[in-house]
Amino acid sequence: MLAYWVVNIHTSYQITKNVELFGLVRNLFDQHYYAFGTFFDTGSFAYLNLTDPRTFVPGMPLAAYAGLRAKF
């Protein structure tokens, strides 16, 4: 197992008392990693010849969000 790190950033700007712009970036440097999942019965899928009961789930890739938030 290799160590990994991710960088997430968030920013916002209050335009008026009721209106705000925001931005969010997840996994800024697009770090590739796996998180451990669950265990399963390898005999359940005999035709696949599985031997390792562990599952590995890939981590979230680079994602960016932007938006406008308003209060009424």
PDB file of N, CA and C in Angstrom:
ATOM      1  N   MET A   1       0.851  -1.183   0.000  1.00  0.00           N
ATOM      2  CA  MET A   1       0.000   0.000   0.000  1.00  0.00           C
ATOM      3  C   MET A   1       0.890   1.236   0.000  1.00  0.00           C
ATOM      4  N   LEU A   2       0.654   2.100  -0.938  1.00  0.00           N
ATOM      5  CA  LEU A   2       1.394   3.355  -1.022  1.00  0.00           C
ATOM      6  C   LEU A   2       0.610   4.473  -0.363  1.00  0.00           C
ATOM      7  N   ALA A   3       1.323   5.402   0.213  1.00  0.00           N
ATOM      8  CA  ALA A   3       0.670   6.571   0.806  1.00  0.00           C
ATOM      9  C   ALA A   3       0.176   7.484  -0.311  1.00  0.00           C
ATOM     10  N   TYR A   4      -0.845   8.242  -0.041  1.00  0.00           N
ATOM     11  CA  TYR A   4      -1.362   9.189  -1.022  1.00  0.00           C
ATOM     12  C   TYR A   4      -1.860  10.435  -0.303  1.00  0.00           C
ATOM     13  N   TRP A   5      -2.046  11.474  -1.043  1.00  0.00           N
ATOM     14  CA  TRP A   5      -2.582  12.724  -0.515  1.00  0.00           C
ATOM     15  C   TRP A   5      -3.430  13.381  -1.592  1.00  0.00           C
ATOM     16  N   VAL A   6      -4.383  14.173  -1.174  1.00  0.00           N
ATOM     17  CA  VAL A   6      -5.214  14.932  -2.102  1.00  0.00           C
ATOM     18  C   VAL A   6      -5.315  16.365  -1.597  1.00  0.00           C
ATOM     19  N   VAL A   7      -5.488  17.287  -2.518  1.00  0.00           N
ATOM     20  CA  VAL A   7      -5.655  18.699  -2.182  1.00  0.00           C
ATOM     21  C   VAL A   7      -7.037  19.134  -2.658  1.00  0.00           C
ATOM     22  N   ASN A   8      -7.823  19.655  -1.734  1.00  0.00           N
ATOM     23  CA  ASN A   8      -9.144  20.206  -2.034  1.00  0.00           C
ATOM     24  C   ASN A   8      -9.117  21.688  -1.697  1.00  0.00           C
ATOM     25  N   ILE A   9      -9.674  22.507  -2.559  1.00  0.00           N
ATOM     26  CA  ILE A   9      -9.732  23.943  -2.278  1.00  0.00           C
ATOM     27  C   ILE A   9     -11.161  24.442  -2.430  1.00  0.00           C
ATOM     28  N   HIS A  10     -11.468  25.486  -1.688  1.00  0.00           N
ATOM     29  CA  HIS A  10     -12.800  26.102  -1.709  1.00  0.00           C
ATOM     30  C   HIS A  10     -12.635  27.596  -1.576  1.00  0.00           C
ATOM     31  N   THR A  11     -13.393  28.329  -2.336  1.00  0.00           N
ATOM     32  CA  THR A  11     -13.379  29.780  -2.214  1.00  0.00           C
ATOM     33  C   THR A  11     -14.799  30.314  -2.404  1.00  0.00           C
ATOM     34  N   SER A  12     -15.044  31.488  -1.864  1.00  0.00           N
ATOM     35  CA  SER A  12     -16.349  32.123  -2.047  1.00  0.00           C
ATOM     36  C   SER A  12     -16.181  33.636  -1.983  1.00  0.00           C
ATOM     37  N   TYR A  13     -17.115  34.322  -2.609  1.00  0.00           N
ATOM     38  CA  TYR A  13     -17.099  35.779  -2.625  1.00  0.00           C
ATOM     39  C   TYR A  13     -18.518  36.275  -2.411  1.00  0.00           C
ATOM     40  N   GLN A  14     -18.702  37.060  -1.366  1.00  0.00           N
ATOM     41  CA  GLN A  14     -20.012  37.613  -1.020  1.00  0.00           C
ATOM     42  C   GLN A  14     -20.246  38.866  -1.849  1.00  0.00           C
ATOM     43  N   ILE A  15     -21.134  38.787  -2.839  1.00  0.00           N
ATOM     44  CA  ILE A  15     -21.417  39.927  -3.714  1.00  0.00           C
ATOM     45  C   ILE A  15     -22.300  40.945  -2.990  1.00  0.00           C
ATOM     46  N   THR A  16     -23.386  40.471  -2.437  1.00  0.00           N
ATOM     47  CA  THR A  16     -24.273  41.297  -1.618  1.00  0.00           C
ATOM     48  C   THR A  16     -24.609  40.496  -0.358  1.00  0.00           C
ATOM     49  N   LYS A  17     -25.455  41.060   0.472  1.00  0.00           N
ATOM     50  CA  LYS A  17     -25.868  40.365   1.694  1.00  0.00           C
ATOM     51  C   LYS A  17     -26.537  39.024   1.382  1.00  0.00           C
ATOM     52  N   ASN A  18     -27.220  38.929   0.255  1.00  0.00           N
ATOM     53  CA  ASN A  18     -27.993  37.730  -0.083  1.00  0.00           C
ATOM     54  C   ASN A  18     -27.436  36.920  -1.248  1.00  0.00           C
ATOM     55  N   VAL A  19     -26.358  37.359  -1.887  1.00  0.00           N
ATOM     56  CA  VAL A  19     -25.833  36.662  -3.070  1.00  0.00           C
ATOM     57  C   VAL A  19     -24.347  36.355  -2.867  1.00  0.00           C
ATOM     58  N   GLU A  20     -23.974  35.105  -3.161  1.00  0.00           N
ATOM     59  CA  GLU A  20     -22.599  34.660  -2.980  1.00  0.00           C
ATOM     60  C   GLU A  20     -22.181  33.782  -4.164  1.00  0.00           C
ATOM     61  N   LEU A  21     -20.983  34.005  -4.686  1.00  0.00           N
ATOM     62  CA  LEU A  21     -20.375  33.133  -5.691  1.00  0.00           C
ATOM     63  C   LEU A  21     -19.442  32.170  -4.965  1.00  0.00           C
ATOM     64  N   PHE A  22     -19.363  30.925  -5.448  1.00  0.00           N
ATOM     65  CA  PHE A  22     -18.450  29.983  -4.796  1.00  0.00           C
ATOM     66  C   PHE A  22     -17.823  29.059  -5.828  1.00  0.00           C
ATOM     67  N   GLY A  23     -16.689  28.513  -5.452  1.00  0.00           N
ATOM     68  CA  GLY A  23     -15.985  27.550  -6.289  1.00  0.00           C
ATOM     69  C   GLY A  23     -15.354  26.485  -5.406  1.00  0.00           C
ATOM     70  N   LEU A  24     -15.271  25.271  -5.921  1.00  0.00           N
ATOM     71  CA  LEU A  24     -14.738  24.142  -5.175  1.00  0.00           C
ATOM     72  C   LEU A  24     -13.980  23.239  -6.141  1.00  0.00           C
ATOM     73  N   VAL A  25     -12.778  22.840  -5.767  1.00  0.00           N
ATOM     74  CA  VAL A  25     -11.999  21.891  -6.565  1.00  0.00           C
ATOM     75  C   VAL A  25     -11.621  20.725  -5.658  1.00  0.00           C
ATOM     76  N   ARG A  26     -11.930  19.517  -6.092  1.00  0.00           N
ATOM     77  CA  ARG A  26     -11.581  18.299  -5.364  1.00  0.00           C
ATOM     78  C   ARG A  26     -10.457  17.589  -6.106  1.00  0.00           C
ATOM     79  N   ASN A  27      -9.480  17.101  -5.373  1.00  0.00           N
ATOM     80  CA  ASN A  27      -8.336  16.374  -5.924  1.00  0.00           C
ATOM     81  C   ASN A  27      -7.628  17.227  -6.993  1.00  0.00           C
ATOM     82  N   LEU A  28      -7.168  18.379  -6.578  1.00  0.00           N
ATOM     83  CA  LEU A  28      -6.585  19.390  -7.463  1.00  0.00           C
ATOM     84  C   LEU A  28      -5.501  18.839  -8.381  1.00  0.00           C
ATOM     85  N   PHE A  29      -4.630  17.981  -7.889  1.00  0.00           N
ATOM     86  CA  PHE A  29      -3.524  17.464  -8.687  1.00  0.00           C
ATOM     87  C   PHE A  29      -3.842  16.103  -9.314  1.00  0.00           C
ATOM     88  N   ASP A  30      -5.112  15.721  -9.328  1.00  0.00           N
ATOM     89  CA  ASP A  30      -5.588  14.478  -9.943  1.00  0.00           C
ATOM     90  C   ASP A  30      -4.782  13.266  -9.469  1.00  0.00           C
ATOM     91  N   GLN A  31      -4.614  13.157  -8.154  1.00  0.00           N
ATOM     92  CA  GLN A  31      -3.878  12.050  -7.544  1.00  0.00           C
ATOM     93  C   GLN A  31      -4.674  10.757  -7.724  1.00  0.00           C
ATOM     94  N   HIS A  32      -4.051   9.709  -8.223  1.00  0.00           N
ATOM     95  CA  HIS A  32      -4.712   8.418  -8.408  1.00  0.00           C
ATOM     96  C   HIS A  32      -4.460   7.553  -7.182  1.00  0.00           C
ATOM     97  N   TYR A  33      -5.524   7.055  -6.572  1.00  0.00           N
ATOM     98  CA  TYR A  33      -5.415   6.236  -5.377  1.00  0.00           C
ATOM     99  C   TYR A  33      -6.616   5.316  -5.282  1.00  0.00           C
ATOM    100  N   TYR A  34      -6.505   4.321  -4.425  1.00  0.00           N
ATOM    101  CA  TYR A  34      -7.598   3.388  -4.190  1.00  0.00           C
ATOM    102  C   TYR A  34      -7.938   3.389  -2.713  1.00  0.00           C
ATOM    103  N   ALA A  35      -9.213   3.361  -2.431  1.00  0.00           N
ATOM    104  CA  ALA A  35      -9.695   3.231  -1.062  1.00  0.00           C
ATOM    105  C   ALA A  35     -10.161   1.786  -0.894  1.00  0.00           C
ATOM    106  N   PHE A  36      -9.991   1.249   0.291  1.00  0.00           N
ATOM    107  CA  PHE A  36     -10.447  -0.119   0.510  1.00  0.00           C
ATOM    108  C   PHE A  36     -11.958  -0.175   0.504  1.00  0.00           C
ATOM    109  N   GLY A  37     -12.498  -1.205  -0.062  1.00  0.00           N
ATOM    110  CA  GLY A  37     -13.940  -1.405  -0.104  1.00  0.00           C
ATOM    111  C   GLY A  37     -14.361  -2.419   0.935  1.00  0.00           C
ATOM    112  N   THR A  38     -14.989  -3.470   0.488  1.00  0.00           N
ATOM    113  CA  THR A  38     -15.502  -4.496   1.392  1.00  0.00           C
ATOM    114  C   THR A  38     -14.933  -5.857   1.015  1.00  0.00           C
ATOM    115  N   PHE A  39     -15.301  -6.870   1.780  1.00  0.00           N
ATOM    116  CA  PHE A  39     -14.927  -8.247   1.481  1.00  0.00           C
ATOM    117  C   PHE A  39     -16.139  -8.960   0.884  1.00  0.00           C
ATOM    118  N   PHE A  40     -15.893  -9.945   0.036  1.00  0.00           N
ATOM    119  CA  PHE A  40     -16.988 -10.705  -0.541  1.00  0.00           C
ATOM    120  C   PHE A  40     -16.568 -12.165  -0.676  1.00  0.00           C
ATOM    121  N   ASP A  41     -17.544 -13.021  -0.922  1.00  0.00           N
ATOM    122  CA  ASP A  41     -17.293 -14.459  -1.072  1.00  0.00           C
ATOM    123  C   ASP A  41     -16.805 -14.722  -2.492  1.00  0.00           C
ATOM    124  N   THR A  42     -15.559 -15.178  -2.620  1.00  0.00           N
ATOM    125  CA  THR A  42     -14.985 -15.410  -3.955  1.00  0.00           C
ATOM    126  C   THR A  42     -15.674 -16.559  -4.686  1.00  0.00           C
ATOM    127  N   GLY A  43     -16.342 -17.431  -3.984  1.00  0.00           N
ATOM    128  CA  GLY A  43     -17.049 -18.547  -4.617  1.00  0.00           C
ATOM    129  C   GLY A  43     -18.355 -18.138  -5.268  1.00  0.00           C
ATOM    130  N   SER A  44     -18.819 -16.934  -4.985  1.00  0.00           N
ATOM    131  CA  SER A  44     -20.089 -16.473  -5.553  1.00  0.00           C
ATOM    132  C   SER A  44     -20.037 -16.345  -7.071  1.00  0.00           C
ATOM    133  N   PHE A  45     -18.858 -16.092  -7.590  1.00  0.00           N
ATOM    134  CA  PHE A  45     -18.683 -15.911  -9.027  1.00  0.00           C
ATOM    135  C   PHE A  45     -17.606 -16.892  -9.507  1.00  0.00           C
ATOM    136  N   ALA A  46     -17.908 -18.165  -9.459  1.00  0.00           N
ATOM    137  CA  ALA A  46     -16.914 -19.204  -9.752  1.00  0.00           C
ATOM    138  C   ALA A  46     -16.324 -19.060 -11.152  1.00  0.00           C
ATOM    139  N   TYR A  47     -17.104 -18.610 -12.115  1.00  0.00           N
ATOM    140  CA  TYR A  47     -16.628 -18.483 -13.497  1.00  0.00           C
ATOM    141  C   TYR A  47     -15.572 -17.386 -13.660  1.00  0.00           C
ATOM    142  N   LEU A  48     -15.407 -16.511 -12.675  1.00  0.00           N
ATOM    143  CA  LEU A  48     -14.401 -15.446 -12.755  1.00  0.00           C
ATOM    144  C   LEU A  48     -13.057 -15.858 -12.163  1.00  0.00           C
ATOM    145  N   ASN A  49     -13.007 -16.992 -11.474  1.00  0.00           N
ATOM    146  CA  ASN A  49     -11.773 -17.480 -10.844  1.00  0.00           C
ATOM    147  C   ASN A  49     -11.132 -16.437  -9.918  1.00  0.00           C
ATOM    148  N   LEU A  50     -11.940 -15.813  -9.083  1.00  0.00           N
ATOM    149  CA  LEU A  50     -11.442 -14.801  -8.154  1.00  0.00           C
ATOM    150  C   LEU A  50     -10.785 -15.474  -6.956  1.00  0.00           C
ATOM    151  N   THR A  51      -9.658 -14.916  -6.493  1.00  0.00           N
ATOM    152  CA  THR A  51      -8.968 -15.478  -5.334  1.00  0.00           C
ATOM    153  C   THR A  51      -8.800 -14.471  -4.200  1.00  0.00           C
ATOM    154  N   ASP A  52      -8.917 -13.194  -4.483  1.00  0.00           N
ATOM    155  CA  ASP A  52      -8.731 -12.152  -3.465  1.00  0.00           C
ATOM    156  C   ASP A  52     -10.092 -11.604  -3.051  1.00  0.00           C
ATOM    157  N   PRO A  53     -10.507 -11.785  -1.782  1.00  0.00           N
ATOM    158  CA  PRO A  53     -11.833 -11.324  -1.357  1.00  0.00           C
ATOM    159  C   PRO A  53     -11.930  -9.815  -1.117  1.00  0.00           C
ATOM    160  N   ARG A  54     -10.826  -9.090  -1.263  1.00  0.00           N
ATOM    161  CA  ARG A  54     -10.866  -7.641  -1.029  1.00  0.00           C
ATOM    162  C   ARG A  54     -11.307  -6.906  -2.290  1.00  0.00           C
ATOM    163  N   THR A  55     -12.004  -5.814  -2.102  1.00  0.00           N
ATOM    164  CA  THR A  55     -12.346  -4.946  -3.226  1.00  0.00           C
ATOM    165  C   THR A  55     -11.641  -3.613  -3.035  1.00  0.00           C
ATOM    166  N   PHE A  56     -11.216  -3.036  -4.117  1.00  0.00           N
ATOM    167  CA  PHE A  56     -10.578  -1.730  -4.095  1.00  0.00           C
ATOM    168  C   PHE A  56     -11.408  -0.778  -4.935  1.00  0.00           C
ATOM    169  N   VAL A  57     -11.700   0.374  -4.374  1.00  0.00           N
ATOM    170  CA  VAL A  57     -12.527   1.366  -5.046  1.00  0.00           C
ATOM    171  C   VAL A  57     -11.640   2.546  -5.436  1.00  0.00           C
ATOM    172  N   PRO A  58     -11.619   2.938  -6.714  1.00  0.00           N
ATOM    173  CA  PRO A  58     -10.776   4.077  -7.096  1.00  0.00           C
ATOM    174  C   PRO A  58     -11.277   5.367  -6.455  1.00  0.00           C
ATOM    175  N   GLY A  59     -10.334   6.223  -6.083  1.00  0.00           N
ATOM    176  CA  GLY A  59     -10.682   7.510  -5.491  1.00  0.00           C
ATOM    177  C   GLY A  59     -11.239   8.467  -6.535  1.00  0.00           C
ATOM    178  N   MET A  60     -11.866   9.500  -6.061  1.00  0.00           N
ATOM    179  CA  MET A  60     -12.484  10.484  -6.950  1.00  0.00           C
ATOM    180  C   MET A  60     -11.423  11.224  -7.768  1.00  0.00           C
ATOM    181  N   PRO A  61     -11.603  11.341  -9.082  1.00  0.00           N
ATOM    182  CA  PRO A  61     -10.651  12.098  -9.905  1.00  0.00           C
ATOM    183  C   PRO A  61     -10.872  13.601  -9.728  1.00  0.00           C
ATOM    184  N   LEU A  62     -10.127  14.384 -10.459  1.00  0.00           N
ATOM    185  CA  LEU A  62     -10.261  15.836 -10.427  1.00  0.00           C
ATOM    186  C   LEU A  62     -11.705  16.236 -10.716  1.00  0.00           C
ATOM    187  N   ALA A  63     -12.240  17.107  -9.894  1.00  0.00           N
ATOM    188  CA  ALA A  63     -13.599  17.603 -10.085  1.00  0.00           C
ATOM    189  C   ALA A  63     -13.637  19.076  -9.693  1.00  0.00           C
ATOM    190  N   ALA A  64     -14.335  19.899 -10.461  1.00  0.00           N
ATOM    191  CA  ALA A  64     -14.456  21.321 -10.167  1.00  0.00           C
ATOM    192  C   ALA A  64     -15.932  21.726 -10.204  1.00  0.00           C
ATOM    193  N   TYR A  65     -16.308  22.542  -9.249  1.00  0.00           N
ATOM    194  CA  TYR A  65     -17.673  23.021  -9.140  1.00  0.00           C
ATOM    195  C   TYR A  65     -17.646  24.540  -8.971  1.00  0.00           C
ATOM    196  N   ALA A  66     -18.648  25.186  -9.557  1.00  0.00           N
ATOM    197  CA  ALA A  66     -18.809  26.632  -9.370  1.00  0.00           C
ATOM    198  C   ALA A  66     -20.308  26.889  -9.275  1.00  0.00           C
ATOM    199  N   GLY A  67     -20.637  27.926  -8.542  1.00  0.00           N
ATOM    200  CA  GLY A  67     -22.062  28.192  -8.410  1.00  0.00           C
ATOM    201  C   GLY A  67     -22.361  29.555  -7.821  1.00  0.00           C
ATOM    202  N   LEU A  68     -23.636  29.835  -7.772  1.00  0.00           N
ATOM    203  CA  LEU A  68     -24.170  31.069  -7.228  1.00  0.00           C
ATOM    204  C   LEU A  68     -25.188  30.682  -6.174  1.00  0.00           C
ATOM    205  N   ARG A  69     -25.033  31.225  -4.981  1.00  0.00           N
ATOM    206  CA  ARG A  69     -25.928  30.937  -3.869  1.00  0.00           C
ATOM    207  C   ARG A  69     -26.697  32.207  -3.531  1.00  0.00           C
ATOM    208  N   ALA A  70     -28.011  32.075  -3.404  1.00  0.00           N
ATOM    209  CA  ALA A  70     -28.843  33.245  -3.086  1.00  0.00           C
ATOM    210  C   ALA A  70     -29.767  32.921  -1.912  1.00  0.00           C
ATOM    211  N   LYS A  71     -29.969  33.904  -1.042  1.00  0.00           N
ATOM    212  CA  LYS A  71     -30.902  33.775   0.072  1.00  0.00           C
ATOM    213  C   LYS A  71     -32.081  34.713  -0.189  1.00  0.00           C
ATOM    214  N   PHE A  72     -33.252  34.202   0.051  1.00  0.00           N
ATOM    215  CA  PHE A  72     -34.466  35.025  -0.144  1.00  0.00           C
ATOM    216  C   PHE A  72     -35.022  35.444   1.183  1.00  0.00           C
TER     217      PHE A  72
END
